[in-house]
Amino acid sequence: MFPNLEAELARKKITRNALAKALDVSPNTVTRKLNGETPIYLEECLHIKQILNVQIPVEKLFSTTA
């Protein structure tokens, strides 16, 4: 659903389980959000960007196209 985010997660070798732990949510919640089944909120996007420590704009990181 978010190819740029998935690429950054892979580049940083961060699994969805590790991301879930860092966000203090269940892995199932992360999967549903990243698959577009439930909404992902701006605050969550900013937190993920901080976890990844990337300079990519949020709009690009969470774009649904590559």
Coordinates of N, CA, C and O in Angstrom, one line a residue, residues 1-3 5-6 16 28-41 62-64:
M1 N 0.8 -1.2 0.0 CA 0.0 0.0 0.0 C 0.9 1.3 0.0 O 0.5 2.2 -0.6
F2 N 2.0 1.2 0.7 CA 2.9 2.4 0.8 C 4.3 1.9 0.3 O 5.1 1.6 1.2
P3 N 4.5 1.9 -1.0 CA 5.8 1.3 -1.5 C 7.1 2.0 -0.9 O 8.1 1.3 -0.7
L5 N 7.4 3.5 1.9 CA 7.6 3.1 3.3 C 8.1 1.7 3.4 O 9.1 1.5 4.2
E6 N 7.5 0.8 2.6 CA 8.0 -0.6 2.7 C 9.5 -0.7 2.3 O 10.3 -1.4 2.9
R16 N 7.8 -5.5 10.4 CA 6.5 -4.9 10.9 C 6.3 -5.2 12.4 O 5.8 -4.4 13.1
N28 N -0.7 -6.9 14.3 CA -1.9 -6.9 13.5 C -2.4 -5.5 13.2 O -2.8 -5.2 12.0
T29 N -2.3 -4.6 14.1 CA -2.7 -3.2 13.9 C -1.8 -2.6 12.8 O -2.3 -1.9 11.9
V30 N -0.5 -2.8 12.9 CA 0.4 -2.2 11.9 C 0.1 -2.8 10.5 O 0.0 -2.1 9.5
T31 N -0.1 -4.1 10.5 CA -0.4 -4.7 9.2 C -1.7 -4.2 8.6 O -1.7 -3.8 7.4
R32 N -2.7 -4.0 9.4 CA -4.0 -3.4 8.9 C -3.8 -2.0 8.4 O -4.3 -1.6 7.4
K33 N -3.0 -1.2 9.1 CA -2.8 0.2 8.7 C -2.0 0.2 7.4 O -2.3 1.0 6.5
L34 N -0.9 -0.6 7.3 CA 0.0 -0.5 6.2 C -0.7 -1.2 4.9 O -0.3 -0.9 3.8
N35 N -1.7 -2.0 5.2 CA -2.4 -2.6 4.0 C -3.6 -1.8 3.6 O -4.3 -2.1 2.7
G36 N -3.9 -0.7 4.3 CA -5.0 0.2 4.0 C -6.3 -0.2 4.5 O -7.3 0.3 4.1
E37 N -6.3 -1.2 5.4 CA -7.6 -1.7 5.9 C -8.2 -0.8 7.0 O -9.4 -0.8 7.2
T38 N -7.3 -0.1 7.7 CA -7.7 0.9 8.7 C -6.9 2.1 8.5 O -5.8 2.1 7.9
P39 N -7.5 3.3 8.9 CA -6.8 4.5 8.6 C -5.5 4.7 9.4 O -5.3 4.1 10.5
I40 N -4.5 5.3 8.8 CA -3.3 5.7 9.5 C -3.3 7.2 9.6 O -3.5 7.9 8.7
Y41 N -3.1 7.7 10.8 CA -3.3 9.1 11.2 C -1.9 9.8 11.1 O -0.8 9.2 11.2
F62 N 4.6 8.2 2.6 CA 3.3 7.5 2.7 C 2.5 7.6 1.5 O 1.3 7.4 1.5
S63 N 3.1 7.9 0.4 CA 2.4 7.9 -0.9 C 2.0 6.5 -1.3 O 2.8 5.5 -1.0
T64 N 0.9 6.3 -2.0 CA 0.5 5.0 -2.4 C 1.0 4.6 -3.7 O 0.8 3.5 -4.2

